[in-house]
PDB file of C-alpha atoms in Angstrom:
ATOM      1  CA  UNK A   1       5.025  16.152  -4.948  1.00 76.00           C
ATOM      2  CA  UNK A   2       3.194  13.251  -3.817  1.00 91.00           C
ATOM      3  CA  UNK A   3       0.489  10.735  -3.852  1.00 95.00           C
ATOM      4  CA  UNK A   4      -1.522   9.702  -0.970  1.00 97.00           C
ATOM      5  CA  UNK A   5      -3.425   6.149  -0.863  1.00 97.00           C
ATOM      6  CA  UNK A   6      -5.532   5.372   1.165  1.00 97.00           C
ATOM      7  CA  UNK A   7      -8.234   2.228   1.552  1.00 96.00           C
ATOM      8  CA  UNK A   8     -11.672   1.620   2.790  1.00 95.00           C
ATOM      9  CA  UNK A   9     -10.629  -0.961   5.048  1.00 91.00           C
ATOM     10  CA  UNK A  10      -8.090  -3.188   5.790  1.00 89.00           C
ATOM     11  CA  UNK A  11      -6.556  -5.668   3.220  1.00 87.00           C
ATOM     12  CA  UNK A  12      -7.995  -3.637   0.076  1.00 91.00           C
ATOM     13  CA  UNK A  13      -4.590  -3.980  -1.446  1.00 90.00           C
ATOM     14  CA  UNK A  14      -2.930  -0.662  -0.355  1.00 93.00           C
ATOM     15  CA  UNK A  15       0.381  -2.144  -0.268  1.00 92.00           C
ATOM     16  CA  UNK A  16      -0.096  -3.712  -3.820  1.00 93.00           C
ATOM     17  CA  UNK A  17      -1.563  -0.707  -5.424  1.00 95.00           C
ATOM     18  CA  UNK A  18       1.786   1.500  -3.513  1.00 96.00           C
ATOM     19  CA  UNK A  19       4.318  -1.052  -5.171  1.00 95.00           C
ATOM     20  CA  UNK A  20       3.010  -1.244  -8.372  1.00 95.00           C
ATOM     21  CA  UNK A  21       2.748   2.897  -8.320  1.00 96.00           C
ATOM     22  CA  UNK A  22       5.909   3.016  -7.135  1.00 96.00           C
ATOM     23  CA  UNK A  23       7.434   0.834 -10.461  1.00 95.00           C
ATOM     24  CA  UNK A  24       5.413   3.026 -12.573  1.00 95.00           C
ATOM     25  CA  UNK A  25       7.224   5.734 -11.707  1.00 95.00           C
ATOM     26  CA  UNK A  26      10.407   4.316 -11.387  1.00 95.00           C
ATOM     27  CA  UNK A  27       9.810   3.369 -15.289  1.00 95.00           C
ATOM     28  CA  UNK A  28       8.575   6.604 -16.212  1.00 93.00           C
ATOM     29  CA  UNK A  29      12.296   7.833 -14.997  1.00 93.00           C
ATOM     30  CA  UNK A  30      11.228   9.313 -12.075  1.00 93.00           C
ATOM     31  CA  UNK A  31      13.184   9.192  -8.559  1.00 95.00           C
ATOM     32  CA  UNK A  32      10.088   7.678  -6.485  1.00 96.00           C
ATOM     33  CA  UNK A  33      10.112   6.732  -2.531  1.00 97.00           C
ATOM     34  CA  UNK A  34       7.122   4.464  -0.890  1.00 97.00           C
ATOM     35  CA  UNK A  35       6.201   6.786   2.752  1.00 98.00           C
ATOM     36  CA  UNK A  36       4.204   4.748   5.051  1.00 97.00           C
ATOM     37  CA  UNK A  37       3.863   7.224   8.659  1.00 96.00           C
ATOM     38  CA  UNK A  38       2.760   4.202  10.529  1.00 95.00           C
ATOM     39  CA  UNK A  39       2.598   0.498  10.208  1.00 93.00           C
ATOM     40  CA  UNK A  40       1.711  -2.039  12.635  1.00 89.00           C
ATOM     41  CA  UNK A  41       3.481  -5.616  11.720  1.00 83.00           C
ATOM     42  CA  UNK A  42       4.991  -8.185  13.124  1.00 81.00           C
ATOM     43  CA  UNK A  43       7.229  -8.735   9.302  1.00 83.00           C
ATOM     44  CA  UNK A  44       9.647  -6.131   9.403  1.00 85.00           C
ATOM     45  CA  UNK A  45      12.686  -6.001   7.883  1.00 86.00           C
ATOM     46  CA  UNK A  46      16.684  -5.167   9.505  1.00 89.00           C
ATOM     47  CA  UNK A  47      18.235  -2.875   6.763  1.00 90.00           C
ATOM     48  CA  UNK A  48      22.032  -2.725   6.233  1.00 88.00           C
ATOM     49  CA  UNK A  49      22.335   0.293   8.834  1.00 91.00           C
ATOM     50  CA  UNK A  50      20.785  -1.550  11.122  1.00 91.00           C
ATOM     51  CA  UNK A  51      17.597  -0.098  11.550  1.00 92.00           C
ATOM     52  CA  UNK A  52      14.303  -2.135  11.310  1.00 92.00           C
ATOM     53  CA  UNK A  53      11.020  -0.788   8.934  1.00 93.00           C
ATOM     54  CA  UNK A  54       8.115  -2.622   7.652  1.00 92.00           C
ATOM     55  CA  UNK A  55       8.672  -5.505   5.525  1.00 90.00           C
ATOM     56  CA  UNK A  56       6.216  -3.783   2.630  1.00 90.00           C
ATOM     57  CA  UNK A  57       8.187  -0.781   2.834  1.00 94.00           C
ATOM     58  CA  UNK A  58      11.444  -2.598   2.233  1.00 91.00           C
ATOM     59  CA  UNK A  59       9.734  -4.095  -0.971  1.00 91.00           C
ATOM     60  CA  UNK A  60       7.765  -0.756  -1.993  1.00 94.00           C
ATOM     61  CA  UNK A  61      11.826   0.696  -1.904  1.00 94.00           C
ATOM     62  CA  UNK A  62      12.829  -2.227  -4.165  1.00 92.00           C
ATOM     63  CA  UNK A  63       9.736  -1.708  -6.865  1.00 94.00           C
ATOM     64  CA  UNK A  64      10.689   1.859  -6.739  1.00 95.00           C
ATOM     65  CA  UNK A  65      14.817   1.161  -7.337  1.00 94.00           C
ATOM     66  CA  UNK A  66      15.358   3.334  -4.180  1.00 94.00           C
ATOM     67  CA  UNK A  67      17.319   2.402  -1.258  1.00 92.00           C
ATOM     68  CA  UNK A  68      15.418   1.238   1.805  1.00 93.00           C
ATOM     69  CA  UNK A  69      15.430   3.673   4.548  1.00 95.00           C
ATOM     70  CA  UNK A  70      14.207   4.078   8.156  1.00 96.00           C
ATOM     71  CA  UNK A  71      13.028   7.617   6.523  1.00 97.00           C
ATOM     72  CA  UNK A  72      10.103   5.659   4.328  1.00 97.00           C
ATOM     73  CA  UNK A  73       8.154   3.858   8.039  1.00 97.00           C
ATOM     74  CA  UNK A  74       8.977   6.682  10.618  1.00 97.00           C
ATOM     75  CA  UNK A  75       6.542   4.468  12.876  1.00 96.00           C
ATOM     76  CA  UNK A  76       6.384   0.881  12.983  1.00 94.00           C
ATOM     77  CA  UNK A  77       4.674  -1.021  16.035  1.00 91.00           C
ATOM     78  CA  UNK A  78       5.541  -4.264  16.749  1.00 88.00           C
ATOM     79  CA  UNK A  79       2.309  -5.869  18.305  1.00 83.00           C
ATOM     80  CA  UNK A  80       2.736  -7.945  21.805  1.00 80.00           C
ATOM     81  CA  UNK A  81      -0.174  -8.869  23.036  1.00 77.00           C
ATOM     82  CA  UNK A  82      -2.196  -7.544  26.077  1.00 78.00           C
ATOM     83  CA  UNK A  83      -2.614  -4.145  24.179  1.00 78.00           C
ATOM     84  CA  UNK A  84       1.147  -3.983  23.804  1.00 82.00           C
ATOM     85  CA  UNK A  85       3.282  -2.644  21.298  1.00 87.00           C
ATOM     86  CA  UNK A  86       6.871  -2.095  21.165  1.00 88.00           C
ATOM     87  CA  UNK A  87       7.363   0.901  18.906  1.00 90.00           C
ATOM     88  CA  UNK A  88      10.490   1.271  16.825  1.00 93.00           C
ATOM     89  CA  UNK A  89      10.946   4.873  16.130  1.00 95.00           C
ATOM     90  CA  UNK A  90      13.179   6.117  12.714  1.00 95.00           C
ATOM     91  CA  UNK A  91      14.460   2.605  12.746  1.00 92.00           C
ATOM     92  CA  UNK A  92      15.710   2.184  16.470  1.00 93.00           C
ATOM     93  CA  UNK A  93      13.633   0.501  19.424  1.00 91.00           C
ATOM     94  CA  UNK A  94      11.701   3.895  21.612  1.00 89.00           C
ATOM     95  CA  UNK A  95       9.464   2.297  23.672  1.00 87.00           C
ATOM     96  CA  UNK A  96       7.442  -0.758  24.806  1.00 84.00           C
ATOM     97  CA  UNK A  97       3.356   0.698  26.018  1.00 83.00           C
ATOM     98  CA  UNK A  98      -0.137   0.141  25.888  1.00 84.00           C
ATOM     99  CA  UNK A  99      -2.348   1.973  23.206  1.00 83.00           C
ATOM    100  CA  UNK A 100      -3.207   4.596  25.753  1.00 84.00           C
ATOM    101  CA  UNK A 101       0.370   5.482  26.274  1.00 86.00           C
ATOM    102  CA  UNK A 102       0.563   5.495  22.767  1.00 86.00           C
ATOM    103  CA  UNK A 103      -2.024   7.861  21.704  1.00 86.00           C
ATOM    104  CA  UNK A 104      -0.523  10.624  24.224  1.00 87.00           C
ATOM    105  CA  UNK A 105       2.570  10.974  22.042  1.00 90.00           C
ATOM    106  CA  UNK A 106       0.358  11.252  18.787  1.00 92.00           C
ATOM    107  CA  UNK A 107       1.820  15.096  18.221  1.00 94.00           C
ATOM    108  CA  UNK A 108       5.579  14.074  19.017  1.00 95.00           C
ATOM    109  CA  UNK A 109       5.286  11.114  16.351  1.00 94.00           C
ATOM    110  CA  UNK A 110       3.557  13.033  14.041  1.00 96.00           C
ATOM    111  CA  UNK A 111       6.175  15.672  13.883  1.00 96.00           C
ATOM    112  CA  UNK A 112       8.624  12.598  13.643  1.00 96.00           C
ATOM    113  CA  UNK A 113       6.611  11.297  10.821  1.00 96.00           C
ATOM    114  CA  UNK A 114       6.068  14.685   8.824  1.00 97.00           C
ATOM    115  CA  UNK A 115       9.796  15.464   9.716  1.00 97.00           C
ATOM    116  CA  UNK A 116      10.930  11.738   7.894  1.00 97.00           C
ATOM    117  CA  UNK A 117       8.976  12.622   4.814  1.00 97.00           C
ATOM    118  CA  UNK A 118       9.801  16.251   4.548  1.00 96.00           C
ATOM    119  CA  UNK A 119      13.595  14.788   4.401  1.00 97.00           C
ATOM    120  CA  UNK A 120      12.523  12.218   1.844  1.00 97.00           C
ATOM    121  CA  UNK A 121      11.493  14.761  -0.744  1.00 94.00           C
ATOM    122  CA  UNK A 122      14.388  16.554  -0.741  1.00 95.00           C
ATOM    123  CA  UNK A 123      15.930  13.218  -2.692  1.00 94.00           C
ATOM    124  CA  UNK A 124      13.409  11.706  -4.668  1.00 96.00           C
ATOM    125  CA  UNK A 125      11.347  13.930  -7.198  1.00 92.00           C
ATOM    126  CA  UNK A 126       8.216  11.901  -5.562  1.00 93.00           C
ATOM    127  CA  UNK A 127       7.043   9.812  -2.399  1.00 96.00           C
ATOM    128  CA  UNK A 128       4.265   7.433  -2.744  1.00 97.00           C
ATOM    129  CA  UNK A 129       2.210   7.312   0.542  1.00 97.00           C
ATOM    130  CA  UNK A 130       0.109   3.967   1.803  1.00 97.00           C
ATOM    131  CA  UNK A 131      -2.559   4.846   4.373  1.00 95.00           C
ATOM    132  CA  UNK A 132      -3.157   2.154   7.119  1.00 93.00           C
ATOM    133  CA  UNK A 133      -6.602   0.279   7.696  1.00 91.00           C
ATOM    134  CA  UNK A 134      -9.129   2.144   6.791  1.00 93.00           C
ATOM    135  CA  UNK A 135      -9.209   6.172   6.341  1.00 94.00           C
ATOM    136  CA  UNK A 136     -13.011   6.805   7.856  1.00 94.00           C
ATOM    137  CA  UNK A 137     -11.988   5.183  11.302  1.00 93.00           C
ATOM    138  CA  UNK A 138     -14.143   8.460  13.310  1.00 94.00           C
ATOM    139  CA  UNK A 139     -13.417   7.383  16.488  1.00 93.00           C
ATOM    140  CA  UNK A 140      -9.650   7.628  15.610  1.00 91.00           C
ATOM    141  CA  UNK A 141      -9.246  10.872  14.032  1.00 94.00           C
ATOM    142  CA  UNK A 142      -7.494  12.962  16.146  1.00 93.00           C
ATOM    143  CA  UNK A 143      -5.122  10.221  17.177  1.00 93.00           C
ATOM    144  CA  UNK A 144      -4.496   9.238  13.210  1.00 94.00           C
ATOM    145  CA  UNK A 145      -0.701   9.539  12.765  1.00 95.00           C
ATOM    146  CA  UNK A 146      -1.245   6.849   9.818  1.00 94.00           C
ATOM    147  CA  UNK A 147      -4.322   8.624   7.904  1.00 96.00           C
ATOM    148  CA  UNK A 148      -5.759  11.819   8.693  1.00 96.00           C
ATOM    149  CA  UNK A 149      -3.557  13.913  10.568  1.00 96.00           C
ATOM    150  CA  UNK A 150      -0.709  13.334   7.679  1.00 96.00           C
ATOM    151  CA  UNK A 151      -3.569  14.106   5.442  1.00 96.00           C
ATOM    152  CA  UNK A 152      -4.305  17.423   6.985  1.00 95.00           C
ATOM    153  CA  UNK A 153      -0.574  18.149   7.116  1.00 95.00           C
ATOM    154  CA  UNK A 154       0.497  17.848   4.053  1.00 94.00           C
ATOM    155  CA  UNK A 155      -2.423  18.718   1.875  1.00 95.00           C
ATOM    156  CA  UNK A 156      -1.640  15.861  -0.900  1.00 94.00           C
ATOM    157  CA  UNK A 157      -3.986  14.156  -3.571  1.00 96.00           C
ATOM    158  CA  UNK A 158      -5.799  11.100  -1.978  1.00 97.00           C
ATOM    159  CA  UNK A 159      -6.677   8.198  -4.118  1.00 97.00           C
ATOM    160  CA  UNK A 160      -9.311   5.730  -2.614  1.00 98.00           C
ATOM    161  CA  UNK A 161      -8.904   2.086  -2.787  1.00 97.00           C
ATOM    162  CA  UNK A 162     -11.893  -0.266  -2.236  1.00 95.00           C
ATOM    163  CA  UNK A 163     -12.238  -4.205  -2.168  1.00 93.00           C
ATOM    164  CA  UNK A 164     -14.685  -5.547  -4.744  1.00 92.00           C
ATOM    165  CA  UNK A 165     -14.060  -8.802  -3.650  1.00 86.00           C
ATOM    166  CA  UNK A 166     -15.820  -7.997  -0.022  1.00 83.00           C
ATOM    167  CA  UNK A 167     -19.035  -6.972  -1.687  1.00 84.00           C
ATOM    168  CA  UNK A 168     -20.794  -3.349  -0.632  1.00 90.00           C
ATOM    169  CA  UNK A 169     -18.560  -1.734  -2.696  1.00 93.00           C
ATOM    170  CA  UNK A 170     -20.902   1.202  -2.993  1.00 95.00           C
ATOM    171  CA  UNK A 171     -20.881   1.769   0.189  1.00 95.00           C
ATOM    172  CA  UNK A 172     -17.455   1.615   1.003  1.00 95.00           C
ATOM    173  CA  UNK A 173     -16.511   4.204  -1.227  1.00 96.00           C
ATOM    174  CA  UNK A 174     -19.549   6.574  -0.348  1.00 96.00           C
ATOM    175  CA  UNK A 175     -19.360   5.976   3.032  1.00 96.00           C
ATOM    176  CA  UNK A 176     -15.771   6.072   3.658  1.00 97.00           C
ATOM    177  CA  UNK A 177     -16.495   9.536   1.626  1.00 97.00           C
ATOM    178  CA  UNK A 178     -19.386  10.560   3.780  1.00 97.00           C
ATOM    179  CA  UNK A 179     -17.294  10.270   6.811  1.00 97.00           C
ATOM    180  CA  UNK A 180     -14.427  11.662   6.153  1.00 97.00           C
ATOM    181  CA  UNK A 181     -13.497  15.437   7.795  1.00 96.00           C
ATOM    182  CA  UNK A 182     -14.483  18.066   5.227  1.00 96.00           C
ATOM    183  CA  UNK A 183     -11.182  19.172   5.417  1.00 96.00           C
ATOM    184  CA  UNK A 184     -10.156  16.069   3.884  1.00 97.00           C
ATOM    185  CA  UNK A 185     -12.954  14.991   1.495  1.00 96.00           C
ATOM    186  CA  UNK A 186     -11.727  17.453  -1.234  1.00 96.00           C
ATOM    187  CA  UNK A 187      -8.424  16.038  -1.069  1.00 97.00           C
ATOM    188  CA  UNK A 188      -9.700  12.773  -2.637  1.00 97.00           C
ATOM    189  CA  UNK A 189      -9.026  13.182  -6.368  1.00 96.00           C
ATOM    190  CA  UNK A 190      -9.679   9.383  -7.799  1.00 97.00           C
ATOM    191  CA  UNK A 191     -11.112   5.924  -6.683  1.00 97.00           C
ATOM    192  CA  UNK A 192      -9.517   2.531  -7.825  1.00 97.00           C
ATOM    193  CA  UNK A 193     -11.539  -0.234  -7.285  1.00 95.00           C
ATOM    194  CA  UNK A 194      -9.348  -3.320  -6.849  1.00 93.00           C
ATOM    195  CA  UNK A 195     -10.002  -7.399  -6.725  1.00 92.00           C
ATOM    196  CA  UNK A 196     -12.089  -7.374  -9.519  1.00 91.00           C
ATOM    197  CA  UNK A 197     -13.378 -10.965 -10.780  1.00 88.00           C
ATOM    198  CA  UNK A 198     -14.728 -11.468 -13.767  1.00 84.00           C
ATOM    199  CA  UNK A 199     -15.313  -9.501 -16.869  1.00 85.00           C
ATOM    200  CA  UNK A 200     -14.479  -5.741 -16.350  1.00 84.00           C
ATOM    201  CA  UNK A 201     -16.446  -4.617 -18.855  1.00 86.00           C
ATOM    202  CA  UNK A 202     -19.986  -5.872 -16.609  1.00 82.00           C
ATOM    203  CA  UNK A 203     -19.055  -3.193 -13.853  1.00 90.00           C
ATOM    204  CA  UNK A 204     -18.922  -0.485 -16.221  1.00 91.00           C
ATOM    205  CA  UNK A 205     -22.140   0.544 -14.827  1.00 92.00           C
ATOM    206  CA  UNK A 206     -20.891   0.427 -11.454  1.00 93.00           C
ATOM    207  CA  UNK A 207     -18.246   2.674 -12.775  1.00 93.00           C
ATOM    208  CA  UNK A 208     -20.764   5.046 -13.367  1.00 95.00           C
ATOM    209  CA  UNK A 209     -22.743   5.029 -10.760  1.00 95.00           C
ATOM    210  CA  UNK A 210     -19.974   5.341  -8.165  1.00 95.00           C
ATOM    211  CA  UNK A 211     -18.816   8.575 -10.345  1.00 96.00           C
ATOM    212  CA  UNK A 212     -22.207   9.608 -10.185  1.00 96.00           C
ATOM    213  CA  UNK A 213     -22.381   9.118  -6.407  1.00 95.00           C
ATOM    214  CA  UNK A 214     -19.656  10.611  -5.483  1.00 96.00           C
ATOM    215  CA  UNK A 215     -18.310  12.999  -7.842  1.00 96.00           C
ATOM    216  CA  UNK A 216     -14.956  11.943  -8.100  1.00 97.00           C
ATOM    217  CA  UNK A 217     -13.330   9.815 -11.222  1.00 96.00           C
ATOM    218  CA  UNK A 218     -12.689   6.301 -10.994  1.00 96.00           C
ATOM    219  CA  UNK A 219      -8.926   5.725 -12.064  1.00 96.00           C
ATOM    220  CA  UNK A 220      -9.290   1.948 -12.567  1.00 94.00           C
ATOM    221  CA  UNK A 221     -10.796  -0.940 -11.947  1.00 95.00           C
ATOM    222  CA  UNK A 222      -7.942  -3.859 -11.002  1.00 93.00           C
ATOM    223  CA  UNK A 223      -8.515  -7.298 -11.566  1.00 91.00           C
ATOM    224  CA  UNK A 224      -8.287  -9.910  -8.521  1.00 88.00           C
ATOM    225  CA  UNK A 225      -3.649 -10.423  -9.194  1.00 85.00           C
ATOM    226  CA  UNK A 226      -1.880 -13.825  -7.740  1.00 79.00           C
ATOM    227  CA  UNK A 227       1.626 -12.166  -6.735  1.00 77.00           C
ATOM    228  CA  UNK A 228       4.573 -14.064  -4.860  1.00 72.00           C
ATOM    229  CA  UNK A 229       5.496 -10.833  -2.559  1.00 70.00           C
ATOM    230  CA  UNK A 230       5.661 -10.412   0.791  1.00 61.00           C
ATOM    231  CA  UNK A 231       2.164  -9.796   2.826  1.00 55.00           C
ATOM    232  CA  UNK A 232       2.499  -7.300   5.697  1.00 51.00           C
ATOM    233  CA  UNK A 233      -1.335  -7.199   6.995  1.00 46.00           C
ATOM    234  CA  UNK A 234      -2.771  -9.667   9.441  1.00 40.00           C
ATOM    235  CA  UNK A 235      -5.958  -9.937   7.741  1.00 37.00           C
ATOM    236  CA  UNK A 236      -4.085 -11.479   4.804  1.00 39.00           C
ATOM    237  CA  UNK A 237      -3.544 -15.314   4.062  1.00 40.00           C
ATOM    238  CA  UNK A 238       0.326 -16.433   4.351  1.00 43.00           C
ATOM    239  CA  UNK A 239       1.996 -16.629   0.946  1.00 42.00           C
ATOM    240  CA  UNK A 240       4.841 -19.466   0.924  1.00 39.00           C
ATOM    241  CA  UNK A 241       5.762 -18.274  -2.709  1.00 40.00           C
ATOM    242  CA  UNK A 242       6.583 -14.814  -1.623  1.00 41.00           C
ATOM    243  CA  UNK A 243      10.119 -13.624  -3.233  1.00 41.00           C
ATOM    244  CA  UNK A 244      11.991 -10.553  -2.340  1.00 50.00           C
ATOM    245  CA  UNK A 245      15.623  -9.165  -2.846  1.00 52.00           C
ATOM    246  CA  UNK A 246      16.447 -11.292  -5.935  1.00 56.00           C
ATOM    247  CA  UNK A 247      15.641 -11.658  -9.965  1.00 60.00           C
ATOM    248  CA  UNK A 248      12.491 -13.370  -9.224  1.00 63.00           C
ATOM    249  CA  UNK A 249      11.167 -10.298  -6.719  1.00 81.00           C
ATOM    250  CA  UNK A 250      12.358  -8.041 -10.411  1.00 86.00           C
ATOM    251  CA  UNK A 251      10.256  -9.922 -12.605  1.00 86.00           C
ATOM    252  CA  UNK A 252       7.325  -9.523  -9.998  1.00 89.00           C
ATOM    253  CA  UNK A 253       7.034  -5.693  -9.932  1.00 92.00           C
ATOM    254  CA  UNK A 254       7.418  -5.910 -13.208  1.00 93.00           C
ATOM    255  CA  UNK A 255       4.545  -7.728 -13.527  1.00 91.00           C
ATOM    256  CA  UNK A 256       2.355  -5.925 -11.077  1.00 94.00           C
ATOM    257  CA  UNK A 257       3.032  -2.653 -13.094  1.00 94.00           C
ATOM    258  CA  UNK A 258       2.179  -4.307 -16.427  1.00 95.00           C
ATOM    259  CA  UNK A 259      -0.854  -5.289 -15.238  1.00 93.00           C
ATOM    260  CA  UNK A 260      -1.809  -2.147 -13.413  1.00 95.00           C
ATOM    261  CA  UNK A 261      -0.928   0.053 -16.624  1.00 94.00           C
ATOM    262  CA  UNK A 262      -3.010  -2.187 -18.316  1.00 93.00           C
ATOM    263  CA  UNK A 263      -5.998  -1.208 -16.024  1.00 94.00           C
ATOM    264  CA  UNK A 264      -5.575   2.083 -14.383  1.00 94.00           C
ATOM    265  CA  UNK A 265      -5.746   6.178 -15.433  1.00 94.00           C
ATOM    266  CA  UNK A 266      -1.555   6.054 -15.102  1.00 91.00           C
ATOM    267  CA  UNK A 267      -1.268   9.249 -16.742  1.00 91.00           C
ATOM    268  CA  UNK A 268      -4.216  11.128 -14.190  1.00 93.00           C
ATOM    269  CA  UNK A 269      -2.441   9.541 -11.373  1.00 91.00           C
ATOM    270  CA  UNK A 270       1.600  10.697 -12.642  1.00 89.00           C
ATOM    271  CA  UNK A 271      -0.265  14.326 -13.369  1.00 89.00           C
ATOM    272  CA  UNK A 272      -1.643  13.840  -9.266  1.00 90.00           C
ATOM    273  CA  UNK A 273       1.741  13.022  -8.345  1.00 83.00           C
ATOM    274  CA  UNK A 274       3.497  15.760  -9.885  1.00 81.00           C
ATOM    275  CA  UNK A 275       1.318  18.456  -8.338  1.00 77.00           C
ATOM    276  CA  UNK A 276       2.873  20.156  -5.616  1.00 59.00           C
ATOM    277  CA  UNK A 277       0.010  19.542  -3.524  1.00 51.00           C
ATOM    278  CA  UNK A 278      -3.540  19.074  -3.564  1.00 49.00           C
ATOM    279  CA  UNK A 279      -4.371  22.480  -3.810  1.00 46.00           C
ATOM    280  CA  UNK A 280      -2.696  23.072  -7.121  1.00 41.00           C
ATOM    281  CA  UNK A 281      -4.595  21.758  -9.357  1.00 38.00           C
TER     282      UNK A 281
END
């Protein structure tokens, strides 16, 4: 019983969308775990058995009161430069290699991967799951231990997130759509359209028209939100206000989910999470 999100590019607010989710839940009294397959970061985070995951992992765990585990970012790779990564594997250093070396072990860590999230839902009632960059990277498909190949694997709902804020919305979302394996396309069960400026009510055309395009409901448009927490992605300007692990990082989640609930379908996207998989309903 999952949720799958994935973005139309890089820095659409994945992570923020995941750790909002995941308080939702959390609130709604469910047991709720944030799943990431693989993240590339440099901000990771040492947890108290020692093993290192994503930084926005460690604070998706905290929004969702679960403990942080090496289960919830199977993958992470620590860029080094010169097409290097090292690649910490369940939490523990595995190996230091180029991206061609890489991509040969893509069935290996994707049995890893499905393996750390098939042990996550035997604790928590449901697993929120962040895509990484974008999900209609073609070129990438068959090497996609972040996107599509969990996708195809575990036959979850996909929600789309796309960027306002970048402009072309339209054809994020309905090309992202276009290019996506047909497999895959039916999967997608809602669009949120995120960094919104302005008054909401003006895109309510836009609303329709992207329903209209593409045939599949949009969950919620979410206004452009100033949050002190931690930023994972590359792409995304340093915040010196971030706060995590104390009563300040509380009141932000809290926050985040008030204003999402505000904004969003929350009880279409509990009912996606609930289903057993994306074939159920």
């Amino acid at each position: 019983m999952s949720l799958m999100i994935l973005g139309t590019s890089s820095h659409v607010g994945k992570s923020t969308i995941v750790t909002g989710l995941c308080r939702i839940l959390s609130d709604k009294g469910l047991s709720v775990a944030p799943f990431k397959a693989q993240n590339m970061s440099s901000n990771s985070c040492i947890l108290q058995n020692g093993c290192e995951i994503a930084l926005s992992q460690a604070v998706q765990a905290e929004a969702a009161r679960a403990k942080p585990s090496e289960l919830m970012n199977p993958v992470l790779l620590k860029p080094a430069g010169n097409n290097k990564s090292g690649v910490i594997l369940l939490g523990k250093p595995h190996s230091f290699e180029d991206v061609s070396a890489y991509y040969q072990k893509t069935d290996y860590l994707l049995d890893k991967a499905v393996e750390a999230y098939q042990a996550l839902e035997k604790t928590y009632q449901t697993i929120v799951i962040e895509g990484a960059g974008g999900a209609a990277e073609v070129n990438l498909y068959e090497k996609d231990i972040a996107n599509i190949l969990p996708a195809r694997r575990l036959r979850i709902p996909i929600i789309l997130v796309a960027d306002i804020e970048r402009g072309g919305v339209f054809a994020q979302v309905y090309g992202t759509l276009q290019l996506l394996p047909d497999d895959i396309r039916p999967l997608v069960k809602g669009i949120i359209v995120n960094k919104f400026s302005g008054d909401i009510e003006l895109f309510n055309d836009g609303r329709k028209i992207l329903e209209e395009l593409t045939g599949i409901p949009v969950l919620g448009i979410v206004p452009r939100l100033k949050l002190n927490l931690p930023e994972e992605d590359s792409l995304a300007p340093e915040n010196p206000d971030a706060v995590m692990l104390s009563a300040a990082a509380e009141d932000e989640y809290d926050r985040l989910a008030a204003a999402l609930e505000t904004v969003l379908d929350t009880d279409k996207l509990i009912a996606l999470a609930l289903e057993k998989n994306a074939n159920s309903g």
